[in-house]
């Protein structure tokens, strides 16, 4: 089955899923911080946050991956040499997770910013009048409503980023595309094995869409239906 590379392809699919989930967790957390920075009335927060989203969205993902991965490793090695350390080897998985997370946090920051602005400010003011502190207002009033508006953008970014995990093959991470190409070169059946990889991406995307629609239905309870 799969020319003896079924286990290898399955391993690659699992690594792809792990990279996607971990990267997206980083992107969500950092994206929320950047969005709040952009909405801040403090210029020293708003300007760097705005510059970050503009710069990160200005170049293709693979350019940032190669620049940050190899450039970061070179910088660390130069710093290490000055401090008397031996060569530093950056883990491809950890680097891929962080870099993809940072890249997509810029896109999610814009999604969150728009969603925060769509929430009626009057409800937060009413909650404060009833004695809610700022943290309670954000957590119990603003964020649940913000999520209704943000979910379509979050869903789109997840699906795009899931496919973007394929570029991590350029840093020799043993993910789905890297192992499929390696198996194809070894067997001479590259087209067939890459077709299997494409079907796996389709399966992961389909499962994601179903799950995201269920999540959207949860947040849409009692309000206008969210369309993904």
CSV table of C-alpha atoms in Angstrom, one decimal:
chain,number,residue,atom,x,y,z
A,1,UNK,CA,0.0,0.0,0.0
A,2,UNK,CA,1.4,3.4,-1.1
A,3,UNK,CA,4.5,1.6,-2.3
A,4,UNK,CA,5.5,0.7,1.3
A,5,UNK,CA,5.4,4.3,2.5
A,6,UNK,CA,2.0,4.3,4.2
A,7,UNK,CA,3.5,4.7,7.6
A,8,UNK,CA,5.7,7.5,6.5
A,9,UNK,CA,2.8,9.4,4.8
A,10,UNK,CA,0.7,9.0,8.0
A,11,UNK,CA,3.5,10.3,10.1
A,12,UNK,CA,3.8,13.3,7.8
A,13,UNK,CA,0.1,14.0,8.1
A,14,UNK,CA,0.3,13.9,11.9
A,15,UNK,CA,3.3,16.3,11.9
A,16,UNK,CA,1.4,18.6,9.6
A,17,UNK,CA,-1.6,18.6,11.9
A,18,UNK,CA,0.6,19.2,15.0
A,19,UNK,CA,2.4,22.1,13.3
A,20,UNK,CA,-1.0,23.6,12.2
A,21,UNK,CA,-2.6,23.3,15.6
A,22,UNK,CA,0.4,24.6,17.6
A,23,UNK,CA,1.1,27.4,15.1
A,24,UNK,CA,-2.6,28.5,15.2
A,25,UNK,CA,-2.6,28.6,19.0
A,26,UNK,CA,0.4,30.9,18.8
A,27,UNK,CA,-1.3,33.0,16.2
A,28,UNK,CA,-4.5,33.4,18.2
A,29,UNK,CA,-2.7,34.4,21.4
A,30,UNK,CA,-0.3,36.9,19.7
A,31,UNK,CA,-3.0,38.1,17.3
A,32,UNK,CA,-5.2,39.1,20.3
A,33,UNK,CA,-2.4,41.0,21.8
A,34,UNK,CA,-1.6,42.8,18.6
A,35,UNK,CA,-5.2,43.6,18.0
A,36,UNK,CA,-5.5,45.2,21.5
A,37,UNK,CA,-2.3,47.1,20.7
A,38,UNK,CA,-3.8,48.5,17.5
A,39,UNK,CA,-7.0,49.5,19.3
A,40,UNK,CA,-5.0,51.1,22.2
A,41,UNK,CA,-5.2,54.9,22.7
A,42,UNK,CA,-1.5,54.8,23.6
A,43,UNK,CA,0.6,55.6,20.5
A,44,UNK,CA,3.6,53.6,21.8
A,45,UNK,CA,1.4,50.5,21.6
A,46,UNK,CA,-0.7,51.3,18.5
A,47,UNK,CA,2.1,52.3,16.2
A,48,UNK,CA,4.3,49.2,16.6
A,49,UNK,CA,1.3,47.0,16.4
A,50,UNK,CA,0.2,48.6,13.1
A,51,UNK,CA,3.7,48.5,11.7
A,52,UNK,CA,3.9,44.8,12.6
A,53,UNK,CA,0.7,43.8,10.8
A,54,UNK,CA,1.7,45.9,7.7
A,55,UNK,CA,5.2,44.4,7.5
A,56,UNK,CA,4.2,40.8,8.1
A,57,UNK,CA,1.5,40.9,5.4
A,58,UNK,CA,3.8,42.5,2.9
A,59,UNK,CA,5.8,39.4,1.9
A,60,UNK,CA,4.9,35.8,1.0
A,61,UNK,CA,4.9,33.3,3.8
A,62,UNK,CA,7.8,31.2,2.4
A,63,UNK,CA,10.0,34.4,2.3
A,64,UNK,CA,9.4,35.0,6.0
A,65,UNK,CA,10.0,31.4,6.8
A,66,UNK,CA,13.3,31.2,5.0
A,67,UNK,CA,14.4,34.7,6.3
A,68,UNK,CA,13.5,34.1,9.9
A,69,UNK,CA,14.7,30.4,10.0
A,70,UNK,CA,18.0,30.7,8.3
A,71,UNK,CA,18.6,34.3,9.2
A,72,UNK,CA,17.7,33.6,12.9
A,73,UNK,CA,20.0,30.6,12.9
A,74,UNK,CA,22.9,32.6,11.5
A,75,UNK,CA,22.4,35.4,14.0
A,76,UNK,CA,22.3,33.0,16.9
A,77,UNK,CA,25.5,31.3,15.8
A,78,UNK,CA,27.3,34.6,15.4
A,79,UNK,CA,26.1,35.6,18.9
A,80,UNK,CA,27.0,32.2,20.2
A,81,UNK,CA,30.6,32.3,18.8
A,82,UNK,CA,31.2,35.7,20.5
A,83,UNK,CA,30.0,34.2,23.8
A,84,UNK,CA,32.2,31.1,23.3
A,85,UNK,CA,29.4,28.6,22.5
A,86,UNK,CA,29.4,25.9,19.8
A,87,UNK,CA,27.2,26.0,16.8
A,88,UNK,CA,23.5,26.3,17.6
A,89,UNK,CA,21.1,24.1,15.7
A,90,UNK,CA,17.5,25.3,15.7
A,91,UNK,CA,14.8,22.7,15.9
A,92,UNK,CA,12.8,22.7,12.7
A,93,UNK,CA,9.5,21.9,14.3
A,94,UNK,CA,9.7,24.6,17.0
A,95,UNK,CA,10.9,27.2,14.5
A,96,UNK,CA,8.1,26.4,12.1
A,97,UNK,CA,5.5,26.7,14.8
A,98,UNK,CA,6.8,30.0,16.0
A,99,UNK,CA,7.4,31.5,12.6
A,100,UNK,CA,4.0,30.4,11.2
A,101,UNK,CA,2.3,31.6,14.4
A,102,UNK,CA,3.9,35.0,14.1
A,103,UNK,CA,3.1,35.4,10.4
A,104,UNK,CA,-0.6,34.5,10.8
A,105,UNK,CA,-1.0,36.5,14.0
A,106,UNK,CA,-0.8,39.6,11.8
A,107,UNK,CA,-3.8,38.4,9.8
A,108,UNK,CA,-5.7,37.4,12.9
A,109,UNK,CA,-5.0,40.7,14.5
A,110,UNK,CA,-6.9,42.4,11.7
A,111,UNK,CA,-9.7,39.9,12.2
A,112,UNK,CA,-9.9,40.5,15.9
A,113,UNK,CA,-9.6,44.3,15.5
A,114,UNK,CA,-12.6,44.4,13.2
A,115,UNK,CA,-14.6,42.1,15.4
A,116,UNK,CA,-13.9,44.2,18.6
A,117,UNK,CA,-15.0,47.3,16.7
A,118,UNK,CA,-18.3,45.6,15.7
A,119,UNK,CA,-19.3,45.0,19.3
A,120,UNK,CA,-21.8,47.5,20.6
A,121,UNK,CA,-19.9,49.7,23.2
A,122,UNK,CA,-23.1,50.4,25.0
A,123,UNK,CA,-23.2,46.9,26.4
A,124,UNK,CA,-19.8,47.2,27.9
A,125,UNK,CA,-20.7,50.5,29.4
A,126,UNK,CA,-23.9,49.0,30.9
A,127,UNK,CA,-22.0,46.2,32.4
A,128,UNK,CA,-19.6,48.6,34.1
A,129,UNK,CA,-22.6,50.5,35.4
A,130,UNK,CA,-23.7,47.3,37.1
A,131,UNK,CA,-20.4,46.9,38.9
A,132,UNK,CA,-18.4,44.7,36.5
A,133,UNK,CA,-14.7,45.4,36.5
A,134,UNK,CA,-12.8,45.9,33.2
A,135,UNK,CA,-11.6,42.3,33.1
A,136,UNK,CA,-15.1,40.9,33.7
A,137,UNK,CA,-16.5,43.1,31.0
A,138,UNK,CA,-13.9,41.9,28.5
A,139,UNK,CA,-14.2,38.2,29.4
A,140,UNK,CA,-18.0,37.9,29.9
A,141,UNK,CA,-19.4,40.6,27.6
A,142,UNK,CA,-17.0,41.7,24.9
A,143,UNK,CA,-15.1,38.6,24.0
A,144,UNK,CA,-18.1,36.2,23.5
A,145,UNK,CA,-19.7,38.8,21.2
A,146,UNK,CA,-16.5,39.5,19.4
A,147,UNK,CA,-16.1,35.8,18.6
A,148,UNK,CA,-19.3,35.8,16.7
A,149,UNK,CA,-17.9,38.5,14.4
A,150,UNK,CA,-14.4,37.0,14.3
A,151,UNK,CA,-15.2,33.4,13.5
A,152,UNK,CA,-15.6,33.7,9.7
A,153,UNK,CA,-12.1,35.3,9.6
A,154,UNK,CA,-10.6,32.9,12.1
A,155,UNK,CA,-12.0,30.0,10.0
A,156,UNK,CA,-10.5,31.3,6.8
A,157,UNK,CA,-7.1,31.9,8.4
A,158,UNK,CA,-7.0,28.4,9.8
A,159,UNK,CA,-7.8,26.8,6.5
A,160,UNK,CA,-5.1,29.0,4.7
A,161,UNK,CA,-2.6,28.3,7.4
A,162,UNK,CA,-3.2,24.6,7.4
A,163,UNK,CA,-2.3,24.5,3.7
A,164,UNK,CA,0.7,26.9,4.4
A,165,UNK,CA,2.2,24.2,6.6
A,166,UNK,CA,3.5,22.7,3.3
A,167,UNK,CA,6.2,25.4,3.1
A,168,UNK,CA,7.9,24.0,6.2
A,169,UNK,CA,9.2,21.3,3.9
A,170,UNK,CA,11.7,23.9,2.8
A,171,UNK,CA,13.4,23.7,6.2
A,172,UNK,CA,13.4,19.9,6.1
A,173,UNK,CA,10.6,19.4,8.6
A,174,UNK,CA,9.3,15.8,8.2
A,175,UNK,CA,5.7,16.9,7.4
A,176,UNK,CA,3.3,15.6,4.8
A,177,UNK,CA,4.8,17.2,1.7
A,178,UNK,CA,8.4,16.7,2.6
A,179,UNK,CA,7.9,12.9,3.2
A,180,UNK,CA,5.6,12.5,0.2
A,181,UNK,CA,8.2,14.1,-2.1
A,182,UNK,CA,11.0,11.9,-0.5
A,183,UNK,CA,8.9,8.8,-1.0
A,184,UNK,CA,8.1,9.8,-4.6
A,185,UNK,CA,11.8,10.2,-5.4
A,186,UNK,CA,12.6,6.9,-3.8
A,187,UNK,CA,9.9,5.0,-5.7
A,188,UNK,CA,9.5,6.9,-8.9
A,189,UNK,CA,5.8,7.5,-8.1
A,190,UNK,CA,5.9,11.1,-7.1
A,191,UNK,CA,2.6,12.1,-8.8
A,192,UNK,CA,0.7,9.3,-7.1
A,193,UNK,CA,2.1,10.0,-3.6
A,194,UNK,CA,1.6,13.8,-3.9
A,195,UNK,CA,-2.0,13.1,-5.0
A,196,UNK,CA,-2.5,11.2,-1.8
A,197,UNK,CA,-1.0,14.1,0.1
A,198,UNK,CA,-3.5,16.4,-1.6
A,199,UNK,CA,-6.4,14.1,-0.6
A,200,UNK,CA,-5.2,14.2,3.0
A,201,UNK,CA,-5.2,18.0,3.0
A,202,UNK,CA,-8.7,17.9,1.5
A,203,UNK,CA,-9.8,15.6,4.3
A,204,UNK,CA,-8.3,17.8,7.0
A,205,UNK,CA,-9.9,20.9,5.5
A,206,UNK,CA,-13.3,19.2,5.3
A,207,UNK,CA,-13.1,18.1,8.9
A,208,UNK,CA,-12.1,21.6,9.9
A,209,UNK,CA,-15.0,23.2,8.1
A,210,UNK,CA,-17.5,20.9,9.8
A,211,UNK,CA,-16.0,21.6,13.2
A,212,UNK,CA,-15.9,25.3,12.6
A,213,UNK,CA,-19.5,25.4,11.5
A,214,UNK,CA,-20.5,23.7,14.8
A,215,UNK,CA,-18.5,26.3,16.7
A,216,UNK,CA,-20.2,29.1,14.7
A,217,UNK,CA,-23.6,27.6,15.6
A,218,UNK,CA,-22.6,27.7,19.2
A,219,UNK,CA,-21.7,31.3,19.2
A,220,UNK,CA,-24.7,32.2,17.0
A,221,UNK,CA,-27.2,30.9,19.5
A,222,UNK,CA,-29.8,33.5,20.1
A,223,UNK,CA,-28.5,35.8,17.4
A,224,UNK,CA,-28.2,36.1,13.6
A,225,UNK,CA,-26.6,33.0,12.1
A,226,UNK,CA,-23.0,33.2,11.2
A,227,UNK,CA,-22.0,32.2,7.7
A,228,UNK,CA,-18.6,30.6,7.2
